[in-house]
């Protein structure tokens, strides 16, 4: 029996492994954007939950159940440029396991709707900044079902977005830059040390 509470027992739990990429407004995106090279100690738990760059900590193995991307506070023009210009790859031990356009891996998370920025007697200006990659619903993801991808501890892995550079918007109200989070929804197995 796997247990979260008994010392010396293997522990299984469902939890995403995540990392975040940000890019300022009016900045050229690189041709390759890499996730999972940051550590929480360097950039904070709000940006990643990795404890080592590009690998799992000793004693931890994961089975990737889904890969997904969530854009947070990104303007429509920048999100469209990202989706049109890049494809995603999950690379484990230098082998490609998942490859496809970013929209094939929807986030299943995010803010939905728009906000009225200002209203006068004759006009209403709408700020359209609540865009997602897919519906903000955790069921709206591309899951791997019965074919999870196993990443044993010590094995290198990363997610890359590869494509053609574009420059993020510089004109208000679209000058927000990029805030993109990559999730690997995982069954995490911790082996007692």
CSV table of N, CA and C in Angstrom, one decimal, residues 86-159:
chain,number,residue,atom,x,y,z
A,86,UNK,N,5.3,29.1,-33.0
A,86,UNK,CA,6.0,28.1,-32.2
A,86,UNK,C,5.3,26.8,-32.1
A,87,UNK,N,6.1,25.7,-31.9
A,87,UNK,CA,5.7,24.4,-31.6
A,87,UNK,C,6.3,23.9,-30.3
A,88,UNK,N,5.7,23.0,-29.6
A,88,UNK,CA,6.2,22.5,-28.3
A,88,UNK,C,6.8,21.1,-28.5
A,89,UNK,N,7.8,20.9,-27.6
A,89,UNK,CA,8.4,19.5,-27.6
A,89,UNK,C,8.7,19.2,-26.1
A,90,UNK,N,8.3,18.0,-25.7
A,90,UNK,CA,8.8,17.4,-24.5
A,90,UNK,C,10.0,16.5,-24.8
A,91,UNK,N,11.1,16.8,-24.2
A,91,UNK,CA,12.3,16.0,-24.5
A,91,UNK,C,12.8,15.4,-23.3
A,92,UNK,N,13.0,14.1,-23.3
A,92,UNK,CA,13.4,13.3,-22.1
A,92,UNK,C,14.6,12.5,-22.6
A,93,UNK,N,15.8,12.7,-21.9
A,93,UNK,CA,17.0,12.0,-22.2
A,93,UNK,C,17.4,12.2,-23.7
A,94,UNK,N,17.2,13.4,-24.1
A,94,UNK,CA,17.5,13.9,-25.5
A,94,UNK,C,16.7,13.2,-26.6
A,95,UNK,N,15.5,12.6,-26.2
A,95,UNK,CA,14.6,12.1,-27.2
A,95,UNK,C,13.3,12.8,-27.1
A,96,UNK,N,12.7,13.1,-28.2
A,96,UNK,CA,11.4,13.8,-28.3
A,96,UNK,C,10.3,12.8,-28.0
A,97,UNK,N,9.4,13.2,-27.1
A,97,UNK,CA,8.3,12.4,-26.8
A,97,UNK,C,7.0,13.0,-27.2
A,98,UNK,N,6.8,14.2,-27.0
A,98,UNK,CA,5.6,14.9,-27.5
A,98,UNK,C,6.0,16.1,-28.4
A,99,UNK,N,5.4,16.2,-29.5
A,99,UNK,CA,5.7,17.3,-30.4
A,99,UNK,C,4.4,17.8,-31.1
A,100,UNK,N,4.2,19.1,-31.0
A,100,UNK,CA,3.0,19.6,-31.7
A,100,UNK,C,2.8,21.1,-31.5
A,101,UNK,N,1.9,21.7,-32.2
A,101,UNK,CA,1.6,23.1,-32.0
A,101,UNK,C,1.2,23.4,-30.6
A,102,UNK,N,1.5,24.6,-30.1
A,102,UNK,CA,1.2,24.9,-28.7
A,102,UNK,C,-0.3,24.7,-28.3
A,103,UNK,N,-1.2,25.1,-29.3
A,103,UNK,CA,-2.6,25.0,-29.0
A,103,UNK,C,-3.1,23.5,-28.9
A,104,UNK,N,-2.3,22.6,-29.3
A,104,UNK,CA,-2.6,21.1,-29.1
A,104,UNK,C,-2.5,20.7,-27.6
A,105,UNK,N,-1.8,21.6,-26.8
A,105,UNK,CA,-1.6,21.3,-25.4
A,105,UNK,C,-2.2,22.4,-24.6
A,106,UNK,N,-3.6,22.6,-24.6
A,106,UNK,CA,-4.2,23.7,-23.9
A,106,UNK,C,-4.0,23.6,-22.4
A,107,UNK,N,-4.1,24.8,-21.8
A,107,UNK,CA,-3.8,24.9,-20.4
A,107,UNK,C,-4.9,24.4,-19.5
A,108,UNK,N,-6.1,24.5,-19.9
A,108,UNK,CA,-7.2,24.1,-18.9
A,108,UNK,C,-7.2,24.9,-17.7
A,109,UNK,N,-6.7,26.2,-17.8
A,109,UNK,CA,-6.7,27.1,-16.6
A,109,UNK,C,-6.6,28.5,-17.2
A,110,UNK,N,-6.8,29.5,-16.3
A,110,UNK,CA,-6.7,30.9,-16.6
A,110,UNK,C,-7.9,31.7,-16.3
A,111,UNK,N,-7.8,32.9,-16.7
A,111,UNK,CA,-8.9,33.9,-16.5
A,111,UNK,C,-9.8,33.9,-17.7
A,112,UNK,N,-11.1,34.1,-17.5
A,112,UNK,CA,-11.9,34.1,-18.7
A,112,UNK,C,-12.8,35.3,-18.6
A,113,UNK,N,-13.1,35.9,-19.8
A,113,UNK,CA,-13.9,37.1,-19.9
A,113,UNK,C,-13.2,38.3,-20.2
A,114,UNK,N,-13.9,39.4,-20.4
A,114,UNK,CA,-13.3,40.7,-20.7
A,114,UNK,C,-13.8,41.7,-19.7
A,115,UNK,N,-13.1,42.9,-19.6
A,115,UNK,CA,-13.5,43.9,-18.6
A,115,UNK,C,-13.7,45.2,-19.4
A,116,UNK,N,-14.7,45.9,-19.0
A,116,UNK,CA,-15.0,47.3,-19.6
A,116,UNK,C,-14.0,48.2,-18.9
A,117,UNK,N,-13.1,48.8,-19.8
A,117,UNK,CA,-12.1,49.7,-19.2
A,117,UNK,C,-12.7,51.1,-18.9
A,118,UNK,N,-13.5,51.6,-19.8
A,118,UNK,CA,-14.1,52.9,-19.6
A,118,UNK,C,-15.4,53.0,-20.4
A,119,UNK,N,-16.4,53.7,-19.8
A,119,UNK,CA,-17.7,53.9,-20.5
A,119,UNK,C,-18.0,55.4,-20.4
A,120,UNK,N,-18.5,55.9,-21.5
A,120,UNK,CA,-19.0,57.3,-21.6
A,120,UNK,C,-20.4,57.2,-22.1
A,121,UNK,N,-21.1,58.3,-22.3
A,121,UNK,CA,-22.4,58.3,-22.8
A,121,UNK,C,-22.5,57.7,-24.2
A,122,UNK,N,-21.5,57.8,-24.9
A,122,UNK,CA,-21.6,57.3,-26.3
A,122,UNK,C,-20.7,56.1,-26.7
A,123,UNK,N,-19.7,55.8,-25.8
A,123,UNK,CA,-18.9,54.6,-26.2
A,123,UNK,C,-18.5,53.9,-24.9
A,124,UNK,N,-18.2,52.6,-25.2
A,124,UNK,CA,-17.6,51.8,-24.2
A,124,UNK,C,-16.3,51.2,-24.8
A,125,UNK,N,-15.2,51.3,-24.1
A,125,UNK,CA,-13.9,50.7,-24.5
A,125,UNK,C,-13.7,49.4,-23.7
A,126,UNK,N,-13.5,48.4,-24.4
A,126,UNK,CA,-13.3,47.0,-23.8
A,126,UNK,C,-11.8,46.7,-23.9
A,127,UNK,N,-11.3,46.3,-22.7
A,127,UNK,CA,-9.9,45.8,-22.7
A,127,UNK,C,-10.0,44.3,-22.9
A,128,UNK,N,-9.3,43.7,-23.9
A,128,UNK,CA,-9.5,42.3,-24.2
A,128,UNK,C,-8.2,41.5,-23.8
A,129,UNK,N,-8.0,41.4,-22.5
A,129,UNK,CA,-6.8,40.8,-22.0
A,129,UNK,C,-6.9,39.5,-21.3
A,130,UNK,N,-8.1,38.9,-21.4
A,130,UNK,CA,-8.3,37.6,-20.7
A,130,UNK,C,-8.3,36.4,-21.7
A,131,UNK,N,-7.2,36.2,-22.4
A,131,UNK,CA,-7.1,35.2,-23.4
A,131,UNK,C,-6.4,34.0,-22.8
A,132,UNK,N,-6.8,32.8,-23.2
A,132,UNK,CA,-6.2,31.5,-22.7
A,132,UNK,C,-5.8,30.7,-23.9
A,133,UNK,N,-5.0,29.7,-23.6
A,133,UNK,CA,-4.8,28.6,-24.6
A,133,UNK,C,-5.8,27.5,-24.3
A,134,UNK,N,-6.9,27.6,-25.0
A,134,UNK,CA,-8.0,26.6,-24.7
A,134,UNK,C,-8.9,27.2,-23.6
A,135,UNK,N,-9.9,26.4,-23.3
A,135,UNK,CA,-10.9,26.8,-22.3
A,135,UNK,C,-10.3,26.7,-20.9
A,136,UNK,N,-10.7,27.7,-20.0
A,136,UNK,CA,-10.2,27.6,-18.6
A,136,UNK,C,-10.9,26.6,-17.8
A,137,UNK,N,-10.8,25.3,-18.2
A,137,UNK,CA,-11.5,24.2,-17.5
A,137,UNK,C,-10.5,23.1,-17.4
A,138,UNK,N,-10.2,22.5,-16.2
A,138,UNK,CA,-9.2,21.4,-16.1
A,138,UNK,C,-9.5,20.2,-16.9
A,139,UNK,N,-10.7,20.1,-17.4
A,139,UNK,CA,-11.1,18.9,-18.3
A,139,UNK,C,-10.6,19.2,-19.7
A,140,UNK,N,-10.3,20.4,-20.1
A,140,UNK,CA,-10.0,20.8,-21.4
A,140,UNK,C,-8.5,20.7,-21.7
A,141,UNK,N,-7.9,19.6,-21.5
A,141,UNK,CA,-6.5,19.4,-21.7
A,141,UNK,C,-6.3,18.2,-22.6
A,142,UNK,N,-5.1,18.0,-23.1
A,142,UNK,CA,-4.7,16.8,-23.9
A,142,UNK,C,-4.0,15.9,-22.9
A,143,UNK,N,-4.7,14.9,-22.4
A,143,UNK,CA,-4.2,14.0,-21.5
A,143,UNK,C,-3.6,12.7,-22.2
A,144,UNK,N,-2.6,12.1,-21.6
A,144,UNK,CA,-2.0,10.9,-22.3
A,144,UNK,C,-2.7,9.6,-21.9
A,145,UNK,N,-3.7,9.7,-21.0
A,145,UNK,CA,-4.5,8.5,-20.7
A,145,UNK,C,-3.7,7.3,-20.2
A,146,UNK,N,-3.8,6.2,-20.9
A,146,UNK,CA,-3.1,5.0,-20.5
A,146,UNK,C,-1.7,4.9,-21.0
A,147,UNK,N,-1.2,6.0,-21.6
A,147,UNK,CA,0.2,6.1,-22.2
A,147,UNK,C,1.0,7.2,-21.5
A,148,UNK,N,1.2,7.2,-20.2
A,148,UNK,CA,2.0,8.2,-19.6
A,148,UNK,C,3.5,8.1,-20.0
A,149,UNK,N,4.2,9.2,-19.9
A,149,UNK,CA,5.6,9.2,-20.2
A,149,UNK,C,6.4,9.2,-18.9
A,150,UNK,N,7.2,8.2,-18.6
A,150,UNK,CA,7.9,8.1,-17.4
A,150,UNK,C,9.2,8.8,-17.5
A,151,UNK,N,9.5,9.6,-16.4
A,151,UNK,CA,10.8,10.2,-16.3
A,151,UNK,C,11.4,9.8,-15.0
A,152,UNK,N,12.4,8.9,-15.0
A,152,UNK,CA,13.0,8.4,-13.7
A,152,UNK,C,13.9,9.5,-13.1
A,153,UNK,N,14.2,9.4,-11.8
A,153,UNK,CA,15.0,10.5,-11.2
A,153,UNK,C,16.4,10.4,-11.9
A,154,UNK,N,17.0,11.5,-12.0
A,154,UNK,CA,18.4,11.6,-12.6
A,154,UNK,C,18.4,11.8,-14.1
A,155,UNK,N,17.2,11.6,-14.7
A,155,UNK,CA,17.1,11.7,-16.2
A,155,UNK,C,16.9,13.1,-16.6
A,156,UNK,N,17.6,13.6,-17.5
A,156,UNK,CA,17.4,15.0,-18.0
A,156,UNK,C,16.1,15.1,-18.8
A,157,UNK,N,15.4,16.2,-18.6
A,157,UNK,CA,14.2,16.5,-19.4
A,157,UNK,C,14.0,18.0,-19.5
A,158,UNK,N,13.3,18.4,-20.5
A,158,UNK,CA,13.0,19.8,-20.7
A,158,UNK,C,11.8,19.9,-21.7
A,159,UNK,N,11.1,21.0,-21.7
A,159,UNK,CA,10.1,21.3,-22.7
A,159,UNK,C,10.7,22.5,-23.5
